[in-house]
Structures are given as C-alpha cells and as structure tokens.
mmCIF file of C-alpha atoms and ligand atoms in Angstrom:
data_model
loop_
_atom_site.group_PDB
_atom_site.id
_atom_site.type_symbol
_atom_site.label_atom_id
_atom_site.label_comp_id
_atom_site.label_asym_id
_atom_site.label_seq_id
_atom_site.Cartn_x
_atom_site.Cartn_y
_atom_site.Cartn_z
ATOM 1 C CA UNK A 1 -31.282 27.276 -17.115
ATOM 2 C CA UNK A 2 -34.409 25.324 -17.121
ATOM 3 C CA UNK A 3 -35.053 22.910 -14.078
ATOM 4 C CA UNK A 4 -34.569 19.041 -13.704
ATOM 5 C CA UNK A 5 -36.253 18.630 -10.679
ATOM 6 C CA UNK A 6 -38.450 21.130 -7.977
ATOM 7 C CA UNK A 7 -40.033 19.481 -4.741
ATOM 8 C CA UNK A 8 -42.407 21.218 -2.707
ATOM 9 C CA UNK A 9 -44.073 20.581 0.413
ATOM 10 C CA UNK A 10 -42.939 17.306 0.196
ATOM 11 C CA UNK A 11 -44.061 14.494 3.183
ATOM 12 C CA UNK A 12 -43.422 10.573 3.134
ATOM 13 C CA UNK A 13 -42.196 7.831 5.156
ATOM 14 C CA UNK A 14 -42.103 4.450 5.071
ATOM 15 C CA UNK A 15 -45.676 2.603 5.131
ATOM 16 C CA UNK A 16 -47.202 5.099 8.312
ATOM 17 C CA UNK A 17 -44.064 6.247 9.186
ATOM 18 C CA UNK A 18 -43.479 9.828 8.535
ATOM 19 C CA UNK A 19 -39.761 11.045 7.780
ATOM 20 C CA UNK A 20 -39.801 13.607 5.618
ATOM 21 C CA UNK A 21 -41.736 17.058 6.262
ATOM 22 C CA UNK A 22 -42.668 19.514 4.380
ATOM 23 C CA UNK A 23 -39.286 19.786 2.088
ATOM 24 C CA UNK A 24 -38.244 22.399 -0.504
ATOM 25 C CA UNK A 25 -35.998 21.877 -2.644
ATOM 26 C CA UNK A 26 -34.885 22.542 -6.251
ATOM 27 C CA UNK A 27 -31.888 21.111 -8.769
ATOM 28 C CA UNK A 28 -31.148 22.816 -12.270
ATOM 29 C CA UNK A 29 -30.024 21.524 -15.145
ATOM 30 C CA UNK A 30 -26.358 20.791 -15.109
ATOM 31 C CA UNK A 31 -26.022 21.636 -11.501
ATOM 32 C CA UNK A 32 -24.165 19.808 -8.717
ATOM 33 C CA UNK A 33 -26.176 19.876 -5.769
ATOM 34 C CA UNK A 34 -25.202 18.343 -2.271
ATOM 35 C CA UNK A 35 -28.116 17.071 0.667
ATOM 36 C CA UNK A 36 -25.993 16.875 4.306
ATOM 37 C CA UNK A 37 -27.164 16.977 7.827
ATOM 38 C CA UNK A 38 -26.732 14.270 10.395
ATOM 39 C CA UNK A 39 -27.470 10.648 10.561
ATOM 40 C CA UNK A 40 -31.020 9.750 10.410
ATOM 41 C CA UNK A 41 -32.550 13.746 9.411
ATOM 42 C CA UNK A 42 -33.710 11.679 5.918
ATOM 43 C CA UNK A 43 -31.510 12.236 3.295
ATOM 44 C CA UNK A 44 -31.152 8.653 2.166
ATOM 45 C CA UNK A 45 -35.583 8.849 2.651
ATOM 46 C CA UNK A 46 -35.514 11.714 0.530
ATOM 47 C CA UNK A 47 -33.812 10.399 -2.228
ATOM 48 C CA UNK A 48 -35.995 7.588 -1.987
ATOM 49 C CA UNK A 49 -38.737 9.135 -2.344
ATOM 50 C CA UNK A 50 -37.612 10.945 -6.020
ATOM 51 C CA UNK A 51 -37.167 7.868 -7.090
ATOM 52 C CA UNK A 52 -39.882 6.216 -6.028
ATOM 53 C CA UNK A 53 -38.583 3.706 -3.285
ATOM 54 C CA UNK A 54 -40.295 5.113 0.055
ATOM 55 C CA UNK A 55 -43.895 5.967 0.634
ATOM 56 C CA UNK A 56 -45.085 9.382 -1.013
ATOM 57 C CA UNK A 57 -47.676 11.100 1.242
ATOM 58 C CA UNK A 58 -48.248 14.561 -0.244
ATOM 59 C CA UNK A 59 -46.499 17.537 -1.864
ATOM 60 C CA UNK A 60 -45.492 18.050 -5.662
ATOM 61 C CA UNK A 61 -42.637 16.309 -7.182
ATOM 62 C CA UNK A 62 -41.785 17.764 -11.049
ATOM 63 C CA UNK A 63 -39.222 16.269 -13.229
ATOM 64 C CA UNK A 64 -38.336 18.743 -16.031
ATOM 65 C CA UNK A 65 -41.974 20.445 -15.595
ATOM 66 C CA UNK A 66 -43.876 17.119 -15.204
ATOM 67 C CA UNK A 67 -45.586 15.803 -12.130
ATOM 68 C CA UNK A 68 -43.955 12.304 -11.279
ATOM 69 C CA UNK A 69 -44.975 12.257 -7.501
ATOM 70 C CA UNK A 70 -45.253 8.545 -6.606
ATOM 71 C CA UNK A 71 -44.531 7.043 -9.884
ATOM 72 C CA UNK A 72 -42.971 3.991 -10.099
ATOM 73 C CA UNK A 73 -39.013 3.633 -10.414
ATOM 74 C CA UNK A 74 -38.927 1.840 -13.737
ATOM 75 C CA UNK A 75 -41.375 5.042 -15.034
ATOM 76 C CA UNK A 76 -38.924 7.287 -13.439
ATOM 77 C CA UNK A 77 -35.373 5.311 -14.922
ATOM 78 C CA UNK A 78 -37.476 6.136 -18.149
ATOM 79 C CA UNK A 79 -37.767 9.774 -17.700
ATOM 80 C CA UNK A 80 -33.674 9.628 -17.420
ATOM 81 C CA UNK A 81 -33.294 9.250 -13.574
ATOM 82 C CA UNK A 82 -30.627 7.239 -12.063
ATOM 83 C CA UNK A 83 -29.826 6.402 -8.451
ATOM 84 C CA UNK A 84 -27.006 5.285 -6.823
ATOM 85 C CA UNK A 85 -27.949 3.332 -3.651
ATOM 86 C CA UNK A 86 -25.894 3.932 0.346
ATOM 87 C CA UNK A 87 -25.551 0.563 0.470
ATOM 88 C CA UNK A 88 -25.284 -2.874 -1.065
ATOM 89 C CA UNK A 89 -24.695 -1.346 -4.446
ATOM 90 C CA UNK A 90 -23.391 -3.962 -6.427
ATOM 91 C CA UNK A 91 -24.100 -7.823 -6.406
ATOM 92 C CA UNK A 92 -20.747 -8.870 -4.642
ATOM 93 C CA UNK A 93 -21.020 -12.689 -6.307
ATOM 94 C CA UNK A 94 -21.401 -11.320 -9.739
ATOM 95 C CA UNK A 95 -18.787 -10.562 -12.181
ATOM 96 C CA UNK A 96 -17.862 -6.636 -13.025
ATOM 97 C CA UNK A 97 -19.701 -7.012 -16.531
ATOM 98 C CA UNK A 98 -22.469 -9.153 -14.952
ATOM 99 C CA UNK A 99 -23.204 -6.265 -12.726
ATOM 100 C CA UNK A 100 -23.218 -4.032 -14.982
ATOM 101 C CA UNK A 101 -25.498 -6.057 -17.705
ATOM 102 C CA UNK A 102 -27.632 -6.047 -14.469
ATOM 103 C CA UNK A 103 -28.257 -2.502 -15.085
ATOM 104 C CA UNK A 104 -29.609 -2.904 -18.026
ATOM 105 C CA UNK A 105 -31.868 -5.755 -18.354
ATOM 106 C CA UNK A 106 -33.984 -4.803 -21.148
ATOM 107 C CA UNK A 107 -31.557 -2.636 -23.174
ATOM 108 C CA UNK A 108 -30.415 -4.800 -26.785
ATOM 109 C CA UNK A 109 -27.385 -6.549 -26.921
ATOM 110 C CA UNK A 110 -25.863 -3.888 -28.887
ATOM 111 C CA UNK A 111 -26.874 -1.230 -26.889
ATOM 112 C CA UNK A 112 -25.966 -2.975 -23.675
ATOM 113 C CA UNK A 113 -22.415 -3.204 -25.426
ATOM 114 C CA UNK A 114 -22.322 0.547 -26.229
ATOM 115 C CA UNK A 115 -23.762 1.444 -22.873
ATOM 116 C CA UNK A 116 -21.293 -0.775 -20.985
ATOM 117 C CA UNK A 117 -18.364 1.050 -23.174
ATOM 118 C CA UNK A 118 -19.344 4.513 -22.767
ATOM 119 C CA UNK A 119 -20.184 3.978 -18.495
ATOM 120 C CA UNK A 120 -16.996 2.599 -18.313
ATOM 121 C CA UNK A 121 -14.943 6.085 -20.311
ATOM 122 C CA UNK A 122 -15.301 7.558 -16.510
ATOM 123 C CA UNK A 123 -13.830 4.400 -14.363
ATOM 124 C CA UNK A 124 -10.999 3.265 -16.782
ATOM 125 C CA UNK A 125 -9.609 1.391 -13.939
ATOM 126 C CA UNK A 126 -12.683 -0.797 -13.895
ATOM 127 C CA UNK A 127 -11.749 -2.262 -17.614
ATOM 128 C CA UNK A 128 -9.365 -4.779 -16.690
ATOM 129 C CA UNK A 129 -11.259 -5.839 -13.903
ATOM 130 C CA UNK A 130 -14.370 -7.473 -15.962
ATOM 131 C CA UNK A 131 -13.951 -11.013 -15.170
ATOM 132 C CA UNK A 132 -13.148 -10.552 -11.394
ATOM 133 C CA UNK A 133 -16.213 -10.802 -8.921
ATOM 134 C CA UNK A 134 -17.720 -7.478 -7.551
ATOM 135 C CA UNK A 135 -16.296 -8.997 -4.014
ATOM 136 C CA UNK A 136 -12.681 -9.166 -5.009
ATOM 137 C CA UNK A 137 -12.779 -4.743 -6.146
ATOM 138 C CA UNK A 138 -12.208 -2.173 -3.648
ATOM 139 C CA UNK A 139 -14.139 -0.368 -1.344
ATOM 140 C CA UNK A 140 -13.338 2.831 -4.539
ATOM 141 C CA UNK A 141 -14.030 0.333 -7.517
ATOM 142 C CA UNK A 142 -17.429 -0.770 -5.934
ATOM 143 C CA UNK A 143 -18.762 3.034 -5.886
ATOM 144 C CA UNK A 144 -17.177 3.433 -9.029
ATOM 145 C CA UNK A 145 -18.776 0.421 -10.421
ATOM 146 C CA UNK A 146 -22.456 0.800 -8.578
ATOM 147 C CA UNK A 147 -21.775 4.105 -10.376
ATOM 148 C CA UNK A 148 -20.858 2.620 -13.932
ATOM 149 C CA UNK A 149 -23.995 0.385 -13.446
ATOM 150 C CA UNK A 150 -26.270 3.575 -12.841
ATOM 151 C CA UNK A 151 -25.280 5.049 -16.294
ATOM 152 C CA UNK A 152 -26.352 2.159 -18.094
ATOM 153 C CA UNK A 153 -29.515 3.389 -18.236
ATOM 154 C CA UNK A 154 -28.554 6.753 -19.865
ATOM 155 C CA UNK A 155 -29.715 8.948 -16.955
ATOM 156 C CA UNK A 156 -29.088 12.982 -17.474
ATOM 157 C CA UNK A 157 -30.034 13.229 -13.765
ATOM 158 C CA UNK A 158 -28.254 11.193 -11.161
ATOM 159 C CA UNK A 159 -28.670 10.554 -7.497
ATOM 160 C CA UNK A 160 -26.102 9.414 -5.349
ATOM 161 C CA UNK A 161 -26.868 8.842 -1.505
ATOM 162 C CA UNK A 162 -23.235 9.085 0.323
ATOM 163 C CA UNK A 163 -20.505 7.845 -2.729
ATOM 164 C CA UNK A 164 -17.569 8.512 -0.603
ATOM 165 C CA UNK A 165 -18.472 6.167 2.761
ATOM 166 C CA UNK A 166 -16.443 4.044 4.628
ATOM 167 C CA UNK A 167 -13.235 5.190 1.515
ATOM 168 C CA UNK A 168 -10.512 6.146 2.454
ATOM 169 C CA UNK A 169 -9.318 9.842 1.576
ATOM 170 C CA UNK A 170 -7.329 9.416 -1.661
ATOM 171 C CA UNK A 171 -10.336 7.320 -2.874
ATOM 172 C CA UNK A 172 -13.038 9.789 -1.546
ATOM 173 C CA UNK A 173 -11.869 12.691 -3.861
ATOM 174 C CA UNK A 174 -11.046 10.632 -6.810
ATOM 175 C CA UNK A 175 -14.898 9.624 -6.465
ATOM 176 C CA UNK A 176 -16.332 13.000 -6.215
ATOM 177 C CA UNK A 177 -14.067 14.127 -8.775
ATOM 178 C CA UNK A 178 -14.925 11.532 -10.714
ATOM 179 C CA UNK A 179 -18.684 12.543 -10.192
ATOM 180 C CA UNK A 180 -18.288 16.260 -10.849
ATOM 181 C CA UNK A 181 -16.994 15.004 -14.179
ATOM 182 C CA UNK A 182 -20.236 13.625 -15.501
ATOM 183 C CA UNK A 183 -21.400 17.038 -15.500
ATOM 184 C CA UNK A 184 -19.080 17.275 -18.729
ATOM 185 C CA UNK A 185 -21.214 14.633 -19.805
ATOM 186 C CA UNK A 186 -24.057 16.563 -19.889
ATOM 187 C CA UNK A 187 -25.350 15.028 -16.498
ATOM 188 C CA UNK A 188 -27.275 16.629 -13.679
ATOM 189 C CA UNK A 189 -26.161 15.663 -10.068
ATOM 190 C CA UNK A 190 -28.533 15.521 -6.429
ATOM 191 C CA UNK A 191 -25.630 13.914 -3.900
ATOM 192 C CA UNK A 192 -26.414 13.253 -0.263
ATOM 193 C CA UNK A 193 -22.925 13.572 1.786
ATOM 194 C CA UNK A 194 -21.099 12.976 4.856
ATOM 195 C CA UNK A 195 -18.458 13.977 3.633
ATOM 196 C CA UNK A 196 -19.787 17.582 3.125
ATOM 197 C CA UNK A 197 -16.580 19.506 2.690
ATOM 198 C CA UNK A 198 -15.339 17.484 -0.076
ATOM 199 C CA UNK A 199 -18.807 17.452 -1.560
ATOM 200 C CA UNK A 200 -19.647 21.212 -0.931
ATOM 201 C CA UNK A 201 -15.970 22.141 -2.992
ATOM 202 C CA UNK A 202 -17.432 20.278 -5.817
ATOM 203 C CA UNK A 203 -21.241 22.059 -5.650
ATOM 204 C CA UNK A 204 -22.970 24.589 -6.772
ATOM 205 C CA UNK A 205 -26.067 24.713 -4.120
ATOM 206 C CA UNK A 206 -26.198 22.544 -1.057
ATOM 207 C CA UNK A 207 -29.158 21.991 1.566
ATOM 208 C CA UNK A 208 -28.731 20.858 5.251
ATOM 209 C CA UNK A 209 -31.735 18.852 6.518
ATOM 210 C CA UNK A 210 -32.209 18.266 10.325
ATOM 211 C CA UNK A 211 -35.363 16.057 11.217
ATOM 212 C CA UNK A 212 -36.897 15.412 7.854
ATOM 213 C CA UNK A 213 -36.786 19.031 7.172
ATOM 214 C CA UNK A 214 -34.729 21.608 5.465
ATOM 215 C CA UNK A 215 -33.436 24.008 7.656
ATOM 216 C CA UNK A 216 -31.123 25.923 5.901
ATOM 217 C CA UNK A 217 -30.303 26.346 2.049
ATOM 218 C CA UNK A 218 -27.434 28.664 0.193
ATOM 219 C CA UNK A 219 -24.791 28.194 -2.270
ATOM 220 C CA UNK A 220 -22.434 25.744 -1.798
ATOM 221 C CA UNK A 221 -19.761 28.329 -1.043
ATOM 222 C CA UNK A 222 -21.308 30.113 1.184
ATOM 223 C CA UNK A 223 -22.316 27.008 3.099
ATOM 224 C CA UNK A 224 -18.330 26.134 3.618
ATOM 225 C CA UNK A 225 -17.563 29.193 5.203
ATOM 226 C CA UNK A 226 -20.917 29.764 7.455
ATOM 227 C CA UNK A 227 -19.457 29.597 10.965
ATOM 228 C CA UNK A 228 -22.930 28.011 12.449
ATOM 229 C CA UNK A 229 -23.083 25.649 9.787
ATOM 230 C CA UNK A 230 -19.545 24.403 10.446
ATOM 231 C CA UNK A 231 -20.558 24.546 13.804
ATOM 232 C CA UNK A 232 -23.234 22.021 13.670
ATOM 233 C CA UNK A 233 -23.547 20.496 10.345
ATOM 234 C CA UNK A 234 -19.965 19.847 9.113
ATOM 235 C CA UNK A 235 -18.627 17.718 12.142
ATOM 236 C CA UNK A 236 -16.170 20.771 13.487
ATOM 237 C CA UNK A 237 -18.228 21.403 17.137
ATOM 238 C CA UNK A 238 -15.995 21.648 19.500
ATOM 239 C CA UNK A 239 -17.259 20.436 23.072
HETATM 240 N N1 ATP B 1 -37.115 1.092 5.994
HETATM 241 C C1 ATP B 1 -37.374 1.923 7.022
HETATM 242 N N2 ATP B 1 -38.500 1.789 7.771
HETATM 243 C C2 ATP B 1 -38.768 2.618 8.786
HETATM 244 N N3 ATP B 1 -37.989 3.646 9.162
HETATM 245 C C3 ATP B 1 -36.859 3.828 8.466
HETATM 246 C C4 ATP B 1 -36.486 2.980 7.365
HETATM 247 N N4 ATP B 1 -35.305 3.403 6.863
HETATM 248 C C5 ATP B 1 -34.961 4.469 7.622
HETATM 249 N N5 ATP B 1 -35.880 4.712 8.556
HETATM 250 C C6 ATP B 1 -35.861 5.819 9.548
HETATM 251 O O1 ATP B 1 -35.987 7.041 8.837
HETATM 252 C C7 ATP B 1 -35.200 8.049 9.471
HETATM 253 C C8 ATP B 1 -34.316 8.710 8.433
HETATM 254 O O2 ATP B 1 -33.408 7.722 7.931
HETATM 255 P P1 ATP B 1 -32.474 7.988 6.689
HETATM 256 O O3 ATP B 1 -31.866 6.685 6.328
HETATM 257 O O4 ATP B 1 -33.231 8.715 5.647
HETATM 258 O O5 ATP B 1 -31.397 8.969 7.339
HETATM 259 P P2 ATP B 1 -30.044 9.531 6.725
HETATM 260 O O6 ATP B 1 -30.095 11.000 6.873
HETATM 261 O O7 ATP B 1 -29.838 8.974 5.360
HETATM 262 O O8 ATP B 1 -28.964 8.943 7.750
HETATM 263 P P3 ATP B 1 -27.441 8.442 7.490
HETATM 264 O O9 ATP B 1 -26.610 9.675 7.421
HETATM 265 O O10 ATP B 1 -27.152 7.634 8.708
HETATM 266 O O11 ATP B 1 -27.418 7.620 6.224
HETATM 267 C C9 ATP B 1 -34.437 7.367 10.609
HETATM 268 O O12 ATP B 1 -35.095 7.640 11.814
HETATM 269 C C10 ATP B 1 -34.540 5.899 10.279
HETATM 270 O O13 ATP B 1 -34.547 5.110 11.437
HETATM 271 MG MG1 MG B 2 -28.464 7.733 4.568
#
C-alpha cells in the first residue's frame, strides 16, 4: 500500500499564531482515516494547512512521495486533493448546478458536464434538486452537495473537516456512509469528526489531537473500545 500523504514535525498557525505542534501523522492509499479531539485542539488548522489555507511554519508535508509543504491550494487541487470546508460550504444564493459549476471553473464544458454527472452517482437525491437554490436543501443535501462540489475536481484524496455537524442522526450516518463509499471509487479519505463514534465505525486508523498536538494514535477499532479514550475524547466522561 503505497502512501497518499505523511506529515512530520509539522508547526503552523495563522500569520504568528502558532496552532499546530509538532504533528505526525500518516494516510495510505485507500484508507479512511478520522482526526477527533475537542473543540479548538486544531483539527480544522490542520487540515488547513494540507491544503494550503493556514500558515506553514516548518515540518515536511509529502503527497504521494513529493514535498508540497506550503504550496498553494490550486497546485495542491492539481495534485488530486480535495477539501471539504466546516463551514459555509456551499454558496446558499446559488443554484445546485451553479454550485457545483463553481467547483470547477476552469474544467471544459464537456468535462464540467461529465464531472457534474459522475459527482452526482453518490447523492442521487441531489438530481432533482438542480434548479432550487443551495438555501432551500437541507442541512444533509448541503454536505452532500459541498461534497458533490469537491469531486468536481477529480480528487483521489479527500478532506472533510466535520461532514456530519449540526445533522441530525438519520442524516449523520447516511453522510458518512455515503463517504466511506467513495472509497469504492477509488478515493482516499482524511475526516476530522465530532461525531467520532460514527466516524471511528467507518475507519481504518484514527488520531486524537489535544492542543495542536497528537497525543494518541491506533486503529480505529481499537480507539472505540479504549476506556481512557472514551473517557476523555469521545464525550462519555462522566462527572
Ligand atoms: N483564523 C484564525 N486566526 C487565528 N486563530 C484561529 C483562527 N482560526 C482558528 N483559530 C484558533 O486556532 C485554534 C484551533 O482552532 P481549530 O478551528 O483548528 O479547532 P478545531 O479543533 O477545528 O475546533 P472545532 O472542533 O471547534 O471545530 C483555536 O484556538 C482557534 O481559536
Ligand atoms: Mg474545526
């Protein structure tokens, strides 16, 4: 299994502002791997930082062998890397098939066309929804269509920074199932959860940050049944 990304000794921030210290961390290809730990440790920063959104500092950042530390996001979309913002993911005035044109700008008409048709195999439900504005969907058919609009570009290697918030239950596992499904698809996956149970179930690895570090790292299923981790990490501390 060769590897799609491997971060070491990662630091950034934003401008002077250090978040993120020191960080480990490792996804292979075709792997489903899930980032939790509790608000503000830097998991949306960290994802950020692969793709090229906050400020890189130091450490070593390798995309299928290459160094891509601090390269630019449109360098990065080229590479194959897609990301899948925590919030304001689609362009609420905008049609569905405005939005996802949106994601790609520069593609050919008839490539757009194909792209928009093939994003769209996963989220059926978004089909006959087109016309409508991004405002009138769901709190389920927005992720599904920020989602949709991420594919666009042809990614093999997605990030996703917390698909299943503020959804209610039913719609939280049809979105993760929906996500473990690219993998069929022939697409890597880096998620960053709240939701870590339903996220872990999916995963193969998972890593729990605390203060813009990693501070502990196992397989996913081990991670669901660690009695410290549930303890502190997975929102079961009892007072
Ligand atoms: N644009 C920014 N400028 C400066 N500091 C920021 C910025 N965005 C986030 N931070 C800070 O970085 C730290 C990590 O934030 P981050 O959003 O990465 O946390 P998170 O783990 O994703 O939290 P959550 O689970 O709430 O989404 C926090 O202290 C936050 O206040
Ligand atoms: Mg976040």
């Amino acid at each position: 299994m060769s590897r799609i990304l491997d971060v070491t000794g990662l630091e950034g921030g934003y401008g002077k502002v250090q978040i993120m210290n020191n960080v480990d961390l490792y996804v292979d290809e075709g792997e489903f791997v899930t980032v939790i730990g509790p608000n503000g440790c830097g998991k949306s920063t960290f994802i950020k930082l692969i793709f090229g959104i906050a400020t890189y500092y130091k450490g070593s950042v390798k995309h299928k062998g290459d160094e891509v530390s601090g390269w630019r996001t449109d360098s990065l979309v080229n590479r194959g890397i897609a990301y899948v913002p925590q919030v304001d993911n689609v362009f609420p005035s905008l049609s569905v098939r405005e939005n996802l044109e949106m994601g790609g700008i520069n593609l050919s008409l008839p490539i757009l066309e194909e792209r928009i048709t093939r994003s769209l195999e996963m989220f059926e439900d978004l089909k006959s929804r087109m016309n409508d504005v991004a405002a009138s969907l769901s709190g389920g058919q927005r992720q599904m269509l920020a989602i949709s609009r991420a594919l666009i570009s042809n990614p093999d290697f997605l990030l996703l920074d917390e698909p299943t918030a503020a959804l209610s239950p039913l719609y939280q596992q049809q979105i993760i199932e929906r996500i473990d499904a690219l993998r069929t698809k022939g697409i890597t996956v880096l998620i960053v959860e709240q939701n870590a149970r339903l996220s872990l179930a999916r995963s193969d690895r998972g890593y729990i940050f605390a203060n813009g570090q990693v501070v502990h790292t196992d397989k996913a299923s081990e991670i669901l049944v660690d009695p410290h981790i549930n303890e502190y990490f997975l929102g079961t501390k009892k007072d």
